[in-house]
Amino acid sequence: MTAREGPFASVYFDNSHNTEDAAAQLDLRWRSIRKQLADEGAQERTLSALDAAVAAAPPSEGRAGRALVAGGDEVVLDEELVEPPPREIVRVAQQPYLLPLLRLTPVVVPHVVVVVDKTGADLFAAGEDGAERRTVQGEEHPVHKVRGGGSAYWNIQHRVEAVAERNAADVAREAVELADSIGAEMLILAGEVQARTLVREELAPRGKEKVVELEEGGRADGSAPEALEAEVRRVLVEHAERRRQDVIERFRVEQGREGGLATDGLARTAAALRSSAVETLLIDADSLADRLVWVTDDPTQIATTREELELSGTGAEALTECRADEALPAAVLSEGADIVPVSGEGLAEGVGAILRFSI
């Protein structure tokens, strides 16, 4: 997307469908957004492409938001947001405005959910490249211990335990294989307590260190999938926040260390981007505000002054001035680096970076 030629129209708006007049309200909202885009100079072919995208989308379920970015006659980004944005955003610029999407879209945490009982498991994996479902169906009989005594009782008892252990081993192997295939950061176990215990014991060490157990969920008819889904969302959000805090802590450690691999401030961060030295960009949109930078046709060539780019050998005719909150994400994505939105961390001018190497 960042390699395309602008201008781009970027919009973030409330797309909720939780009232009787939701369709009519959305129509009015879109008419207003369209007029704002036209007033800001959006091309008619871009507006037509956005009109078609809005008309073609099925109604959302309940409260939701929508992010649309279009350039030329093509919509290059169309995302439903889990919540409406705090405020409507309408912008036409040479770069797509992606920062709100980073703030409003939940961080993807690659994970595997395993819902087990004594006969097998249902597995669900979600990662950067999509989702996958699998089922492991082991031996079904006998899987329940029986009452009684004598040698027949003990034979059955031992067979029950052996079948349950074999089923658990099959589930554990499939779970680890699936986790490895998507680079899972979490392996979430749900279902029957005893079955969870057996599966956990059978997991390879690299699987055990990722395990989180949940009390919700089961394979039996009548189990409430909504409760399990809510719990899975909760642990994923908590994990993502811990990961974000780890990045911030690493930045602080590097910043406080002599010769540490961190920098902040708009000019220094831009210089790091020009050198392809940025591993992770930290950006506070509120603190960055409406600061401007200079860029070239190459989005990674960014500076706070025109002279810096001219001295680097870039032709003056290729230079343009644009908003930093548009240019920085475009530069980072072009370099294949990571972006972590932050708030209230005291970053100089609202930006900082963890570096790959010293500059």
Short mmCIF file of C-alpha atoms in Angstrom, two decimals:
data_model
loop_
_atom_site.label_atom_id
_atom_site.label_comp_id
_atom_site.label_asym_id
_atom_site.label_seq_id
_atom_site.Cartn_x
_atom_site.Cartn_y
_atom_site.Cartn_z
CA MET A 1 0.00 0.00 0.00
CA THR A 2 2.74 2.47 0.92
CA ALA A 3 4.36 1.92 -2.48
CA ARG A 4 1.29 3.25 -4.32
CA GLU A 5 1.10 6.80 -5.57
CA GLY A 6 -1.23 9.17 -3.69
CA PRO A 7 -3.36 10.96 -2.89
CA PHE A 8 -5.18 8.61 -0.52
CA ALA A 9 -8.54 9.01 1.17
CA SER A 10 -8.54 7.54 4.70
CA VAL A 11 -11.71 7.31 6.80
CA TYR A 12 -12.54 5.79 10.19
CA PHE A 13 -16.15 5.91 11.28
CA ASP A 14 -18.94 4.39 13.37
CA ASN A 15 -20.43 1.46 11.48
CA SER A 16 -22.69 0.17 14.28
CA HIS A 17 -25.86 -1.68 13.44
CA ASN A 18 -27.58 -1.85 16.82
CA THR A 19 -30.70 0.30 16.33
CA GLU A 20 -33.78 0.07 14.13
CA ASP A 21 -32.69 3.08 12.06
CA ALA A 22 -29.03 2.00 11.81
CA ALA A 23 -29.10 1.72 8.01
CA ALA A 24 -30.56 5.21 7.63
CA GLN A 25 -28.06 6.65 10.12
CA LEU A 26 -25.16 5.02 8.26
CA ASP A 27 -26.40 6.47 4.96
CA LEU A 28 -26.48 9.97 6.46
CA ARG A 29 -23.07 9.46 8.05
CA TRP A 30 -21.55 8.33 4.78
CA ARG A 31 -23.03 11.28 2.86
CA SER A 32 -21.37 13.62 5.36
CA ILE A 33 -18.03 11.78 5.14
CA ARG A 34 -18.17 11.79 1.33
CA LYS A 35 -18.72 15.56 1.28
CA GLN A 36 -15.77 16.10 3.61
CA LEU A 37 -13.56 13.97 1.38
CA ALA A 38 -14.67 15.91 -1.70
CA ASP A 39 -14.02 19.22 0.07
CA GLU A 40 -10.49 18.02 0.92
CA GLY A 41 -9.81 17.25 -2.73
CA ALA A 42 -10.51 13.52 -3.06
CA GLN A 43 -10.76 12.43 -6.69
CA GLU A 44 -14.19 11.42 -8.00
CA ARG A 45 -12.93 7.97 -8.96
CA THR A 46 -11.71 7.47 -5.39
CA LEU A 47 -15.07 8.55 -4.01
CA SER A 48 -16.84 6.13 -6.35
CA ALA A 49 -14.63 3.27 -5.20
CA LEU A 50 -15.46 4.08 -1.57
CA ASP A 51 -19.18 4.36 -2.38
CA ALA A 52 -19.10 0.86 -3.86
CA ALA A 53 -17.27 -0.57 -0.84
CA VAL A 54 -19.76 0.93 1.60
CA ALA A 55 -22.75 -0.26 -0.45
CA ALA A 56 -21.39 -3.81 -0.84
CA ALA A 57 -20.56 -4.47 2.80
CA PRO A 58 -23.06 -6.54 4.83
CA PRO A 59 -24.40 -4.90 8.01
CA SER A 60 -22.14 -5.25 11.03
CA GLU A 61 -23.38 -7.00 14.16
CA GLY A 62 -23.95 -4.59 17.03
CA ARG A 63 -21.39 -1.91 17.81
CA ALA A 64 -18.56 -1.73 15.29
CA GLY A 65 -16.32 0.60 13.35
CA ARG A 66 -15.01 0.69 9.81
CA ALA A 67 -11.66 1.68 8.34
CA LEU A 68 -11.39 2.46 4.63
CA VAL A 69 -8.39 3.65 2.64
CA ALA A 70 -8.58 4.27 -1.10
CA GLY A 71 -6.19 5.56 -3.73
CA GLY A 72 -7.01 6.18 -7.37
CA ASP A 73 -10.01 4.01 -8.25
CA GLU A 74 -9.23 1.23 -5.78
CA VAL A 75 -9.98 0.57 -2.12
CA VAL A 76 -6.68 -0.68 -0.73
CA LEU A 77 -7.82 -1.27 2.85
CA ASP A 78 -11.26 -2.24 4.17
CA GLU A 79 -11.37 -3.38 7.79
CA GLU A 80 -14.19 -3.82 10.28
CA LEU A 81 -13.22 -2.56 13.74
CA VAL A 82 -14.38 -4.26 16.92
CA GLU A 83 -15.37 -0.87 18.36
CA PRO A 84 -16.29 2.47 16.75
CA PRO A 85 -13.40 4.94 16.76
CA PRO A 86 -13.57 7.55 19.58
CA ARG A 87 -14.07 10.19 16.89
CA GLU A 88 -14.68 10.16 13.16
CA ILE A 89 -11.53 10.60 11.08
CA VAL A 90 -11.61 11.85 7.50
CA ARG A 91 -8.37 12.69 5.70
CA VAL A 92 -7.01 13.13 2.18
CA ALA A 93 -3.21 13.07 1.90
CA GLN A 94 -0.30 11.80 -0.15
CA GLN A 95 0.18 8.94 2.32
CA PRO A 96 -2.48 6.59 3.72
CA TYR A 97 -3.32 7.43 7.33
CA LEU A 98 -2.72 4.10 9.11
CA LEU A 99 -2.02 5.11 12.69
CA PRO A 100 -5.68 4.90 13.85
CA LEU A 101 -5.87 1.36 12.47
CA LEU A 102 -2.91 0.34 14.60
CA ARG A 103 -4.57 1.82 17.68
CA LEU A 104 -8.06 0.40 17.02
CA THR A 105 -7.20 -3.10 15.80
CA PRO A 106 -6.46 -5.75 18.44
CA VAL A 107 -2.91 -7.05 18.31
CA VAL A 108 -2.74 -10.50 16.72
CA VAL A 109 -1.43 -13.03 19.24
CA PRO A 110 -0.78 -16.35 17.47
CA HIS A 111 -2.45 -18.99 19.62
CA VAL A 112 -3.98 -22.46 19.73
CA VAL A 113 -7.13 -23.30 21.70
CA VAL A 114 -7.53 -26.96 22.66
CA VAL A 115 -10.89 -28.10 24.09
CA VAL A 116 -10.40 -31.59 25.46
CA ASP A 117 -12.23 -34.54 26.92
CA LYS A 118 -11.16 -38.14 27.48
CA THR A 119 -11.95 -39.13 23.88
CA GLY A 120 -10.05 -36.38 22.06
CA ALA A 121 -10.13 -32.65 21.37
CA ASP A 122 -11.26 -29.83 19.13
CA LEU A 123 -8.39 -27.51 18.19
CA PHE A 124 -8.52 -23.99 16.82
CA ALA A 125 -5.43 -22.07 15.71
CA ALA A 126 -5.21 -18.39 14.77
CA GLY A 127 -2.10 -16.65 13.48
CA GLU A 128 -0.86 -13.94 11.16
CA ASP A 129 -1.90 -15.93 8.07
CA GLY A 130 -5.42 -16.94 9.14
CA ALA A 131 -7.16 -19.62 11.16
CA GLU A 132 -7.37 -23.42 11.12
CA ARG A 133 -9.54 -26.02 12.86
CA ARG A 134 -8.66 -29.64 13.60
CA THR A 135 -10.24 -32.50 15.52
CA VAL A 136 -8.50 -35.35 17.30
CA GLN A 137 -10.78 -38.33 17.91
CA GLY A 138 -9.13 -41.03 20.01
CA GLU A 139 -10.43 -44.33 21.36
CA GLU A 140 -13.88 -43.91 22.87
CA HIS A 141 -14.26 -47.11 24.94
CA PRO A 142 -13.64 -47.61 27.71
CA VAL A 143 -12.87 -44.11 28.91
CA HIS A 144 -14.84 -44.03 32.17
CA LYS A 145 -13.78 -45.93 35.26
CA VAL A 146 -16.29 -48.46 36.62
CA ARG A 147 -17.38 -49.47 40.08
CA GLY A 148 -16.63 -52.93 41.40
CA GLY A 149 -13.76 -55.09 42.59
CA GLY A 150 -11.65 -58.13 41.86
CA SER A 151 -9.21 -58.82 39.05
CA ALA A 152 -11.75 -57.92 36.32
CA TYR A 153 -12.20 -54.49 37.90
CA TRP A 154 -8.46 -53.81 37.94
CA ASN A 155 -8.05 -54.93 34.33
CA ILE A 156 -10.78 -52.54 33.21
CA GLN A 157 -9.39 -49.80 35.43
CA HIS A 158 -5.94 -50.09 33.88
CA ARG A 159 -7.40 -50.18 30.37
CA VAL A 160 -9.44 -47.03 31.06
CA GLU A 161 -6.33 -45.20 32.20
CA ALA A 162 -4.28 -46.46 29.25
CA VAL A 163 -6.88 -45.33 26.70
CA ALA A 164 -7.18 -41.89 28.32
CA GLU A 165 -3.40 -41.50 28.30
CA ARG A 166 -3.12 -42.53 24.64
CA ASN A 167 -5.85 -40.06 23.69
CA ALA A 168 -4.11 -37.32 25.66
CA ALA A 169 -0.79 -38.11 23.94
CA ASP A 170 -2.46 -37.85 20.51
CA VAL A 171 -4.01 -34.50 21.44
CA ALA A 172 -0.72 -33.19 22.85
CA ARG A 173 1.20 -34.11 19.68
CA GLU A 174 -1.40 -32.46 17.44
CA ALA A 175 -1.52 -29.34 19.63
CA VAL A 176 2.26 -28.84 19.60
CA GLU A 177 2.45 -29.51 15.86
CA LEU A 178 -0.27 -26.92 15.23
CA ALA A 179 1.37 -24.43 17.61
CA ASP A 180 4.72 -24.86 15.85
CA SER A 181 3.13 -24.37 12.41
CA ILE A 182 1.78 -20.90 13.29
CA GLY A 183 4.45 -19.78 15.74
CA ALA A 184 1.95 -19.74 18.60
CA GLU A 185 2.75 -17.66 21.65
CA MET A 186 -0.02 -19.26 23.72
CA LEU A 187 -1.49 -22.75 23.97
CA ILE A 188 -4.86 -22.46 25.69
CA LEU A 189 -6.30 -25.62 27.29
CA ALA A 190 -10.00 -25.87 28.10
CA GLY A 191 -12.44 -28.72 28.74
CA GLU A 192 -12.59 -31.56 31.27
CA VAL A 193 -10.24 -31.08 34.21
CA GLN A 194 -8.75 -34.58 34.20
CA ALA A 195 -8.33 -34.55 30.43
CA ARG A 196 -6.57 -31.17 30.61
CA THR A 197 -4.19 -32.55 33.22
CA LEU A 198 -3.32 -35.57 31.07
CA VAL A 199 -2.77 -33.46 27.95
CA ARG A 200 -0.58 -30.97 29.82
CA GLU A 201 1.58 -33.81 31.15
CA GLU A 202 2.00 -35.22 27.61
CA LEU A 203 3.01 -31.90 26.01
CA ALA A 204 6.55 -31.43 24.79
CA PRO A 205 8.51 -28.88 26.88
CA ARG A 206 8.12 -26.15 24.24
CA GLY A 207 4.35 -26.62 24.52
CA LYS A 208 4.21 -26.69 28.31
CA GLU A 209 5.88 -23.30 28.61
CA LYS A 210 3.08 -21.69 26.56
CA VAL A 211 0.12 -23.30 28.36
CA VAL A 212 -2.75 -21.30 29.87
CA GLU A 213 -5.66 -23.30 31.33
CA LEU A 214 -9.26 -22.08 31.33
CA GLU A 215 -12.20 -23.41 33.34
CA GLU A 216 -14.75 -22.43 30.69
CA GLY A 217 -15.65 -24.56 27.68
CA GLY A 218 -16.23 -28.19 26.85
CA ARG A 219 -16.98 -30.59 24.00
CA ALA A 220 -20.29 -31.90 25.33
CA ASP A 221 -23.63 -30.75 23.97
CA GLY A 222 -24.88 -27.76 25.93
CA SER A 223 -21.44 -26.26 26.55
CA ALA A 224 -21.47 -22.49 26.17
CA PRO A 225 -19.02 -21.47 23.43
CA GLU A 226 -19.66 -17.77 24.14
CA ALA A 227 -18.20 -18.07 27.65
CA LEU A 228 -15.08 -19.79 26.32
CA GLU A 229 -14.66 -17.21 23.55
CA ALA A 230 -14.91 -14.40 26.10
CA GLU A 231 -12.24 -16.02 28.28
CA VAL A 232 -9.95 -16.59 25.31
CA ARG A 233 -10.31 -12.92 24.31
CA ARG A 234 -9.49 -11.87 27.86
CA VAL A 235 -6.26 -13.87 28.10
CA LEU A 236 -5.18 -12.77 24.62
CA VAL A 237 -5.72 -9.10 25.48
CA GLU A 238 -3.77 -9.53 28.72
CA HIS A 239 -0.94 -11.26 26.86
CA ALA A 240 -0.82 -8.53 24.20
CA GLU A 241 -0.66 -5.84 26.88
CA ARG A 242 2.18 -7.66 28.68
CA ARG A 243 4.02 -7.88 25.37
CA ARG A 244 3.48 -4.15 24.77
CA GLN A 245 4.74 -3.31 28.26
CA ASP A 246 7.80 -5.51 27.65
CA VAL A 247 8.61 -3.42 24.55
CA ILE A 248 8.24 -0.18 26.51
CA GLU A 249 10.44 -1.55 29.30
CA ARG A 250 13.08 -2.66 26.81
CA PHE A 251 13.04 0.82 25.27
CA ARG A 252 13.53 2.41 28.72
CA VAL A 253 16.40 0.05 29.56
CA GLU A 254 18.18 0.76 26.26
CA GLN A 255 17.52 4.48 26.61
CA GLY A 256 19.11 4.54 30.06
CA ARG A 257 22.15 2.51 29.07
CA GLU A 258 25.27 4.21 27.72
CA GLY A 259 25.38 3.38 24.04
CA GLY A 260 21.97 1.76 24.33
CA LEU A 261 19.98 0.81 21.25
CA ALA A 262 17.22 3.39 21.62
CA THR A 263 16.48 6.91 20.48
CA ASP A 264 13.62 9.38 20.70
CA GLY A 265 12.56 12.70 19.27
CA LEU A 266 11.37 13.27 15.74
CA ALA A 267 14.72 14.26 14.15
CA ARG A 268 16.70 11.41 15.74
CA THR A 269 14.02 8.82 14.99
CA ALA A 270 13.80 10.01 11.37
CA ALA A 271 17.58 9.68 11.06
CA ALA A 272 17.35 6.10 12.36
CA LEU A 273 14.66 5.32 9.78
CA ARG A 274 16.84 6.71 6.97
CA SER A 275 19.59 4.35 8.12
CA SER A 276 17.22 1.33 8.28
CA ALA A 277 18.19 1.03 11.93
CA VAL A 278 14.68 0.92 13.45
CA GLU A 279 13.53 -2.41 14.86
CA THR A 280 10.43 -1.09 16.66
CA LEU A 281 8.84 2.35 16.48
CA LEU A 282 7.01 3.66 19.54
CA ILE A 283 4.51 6.39 18.65
CA ASP A 284 2.18 8.52 20.77
CA ALA A 285 -0.30 10.09 18.34
CA ASP A 286 -1.54 12.69 20.82
CA SER A 287 1.97 13.93 21.63
CA LEU A 288 3.09 13.79 18.00
CA ALA A 289 0.05 15.91 17.09
CA ASP A 290 0.31 17.72 13.73
CA ARG A 291 4.10 17.90 13.38
CA LEU A 292 5.44 17.88 9.82
CA VAL A 293 8.33 16.12 8.10
CA TRP A 294 9.91 16.03 4.66
CA VAL A 295 9.86 12.86 2.54
CA THR A 296 10.92 11.64 -0.89
CA ASP A 297 9.41 9.10 -3.25
CA ASP A 298 11.09 6.50 -1.04
CA PRO A 299 9.00 6.49 2.18
CA THR A 300 12.02 5.49 4.28
CA GLN A 301 13.79 8.75 3.40
CA ILE A 302 12.29 11.06 5.98
CA ALA A 303 13.65 14.13 7.82
CA THR A 304 12.48 17.09 9.84
CA THR A 305 14.11 19.59 7.47
CA ARG A 306 14.37 19.82 3.71
CA GLU A 307 18.11 20.47 3.97
CA GLU A 308 18.82 17.10 5.58
CA LEU A 309 17.42 15.28 2.57
CA GLU A 310 19.07 17.62 0.08
CA LEU A 311 22.44 17.00 1.72
CA SER A 312 21.85 13.26 1.45
CA GLY A 313 21.83 13.62 -2.34
CA THR A 314 18.06 13.48 -2.92
CA GLY A 315 16.89 15.76 -5.73
CA ALA A 316 14.97 18.79 -4.47
CA GLU A 317 12.19 18.17 -6.99
CA ALA A 318 11.37 14.85 -5.25
CA LEU A 319 10.80 16.39 -1.82
CA THR A 320 7.39 16.96 -0.26
CA GLU A 321 6.23 18.03 3.20
CA CYS A 322 3.61 15.95 4.98
CA ARG A 323 2.32 15.05 8.41
CA ALA A 324 4.60 12.96 10.59
CA ASP A 325 1.73 10.72 11.73
CA GLU A 326 1.29 9.64 8.10
CA ALA A 327 4.94 9.45 7.08
CA LEU A 328 6.35 7.56 10.08
CA PRO A 329 4.07 4.48 9.84
CA ALA A 330 4.63 4.38 6.07
CA ALA A 331 8.41 4.43 6.58
CA VAL A 332 8.32 1.75 9.26
CA LEU A 333 6.10 -0.58 7.24
CA SER A 334 8.33 -0.13 4.20
CA GLU A 335 11.33 -1.23 6.27
CA GLY A 336 9.50 -4.23 7.73
CA ALA A 337 9.87 -2.92 11.28
CA ASP A 338 7.27 -3.07 14.06
CA ILE A 339 5.06 -0.28 15.41
CA VAL A 340 3.80 -0.05 19.00
CA PRO A 341 1.24 2.69 19.74
CA VAL A 342 1.74 4.15 23.23
CA SER A 343 0.14 6.85 25.33
CA GLY A 344 1.50 8.98 28.12
CA GLU A 345 5.01 7.49 28.09
CA GLY A 346 6.75 10.87 27.85
CA LEU A 347 8.39 10.26 24.48
CA ALA A 348 10.11 13.38 23.13
CA GLU A 349 7.80 14.78 20.44
CA GLY A 350 5.72 11.62 20.69
CA VAL A 351 8.15 9.20 18.98
CA GLY A 352 10.97 6.86 19.87
CA ALA A 353 12.58 3.70 18.54
CA ILE A 354 14.36 0.55 19.58
CA LEU A 355 17.26 0.16 17.18
CA ARG A 356 18.71 -2.82 15.35
CA PHE A 357 22.20 -1.34 15.60
CA SER A 358 23.94 1.84 16.79
CA ILE A 359 23.98 4.83 14.49
#
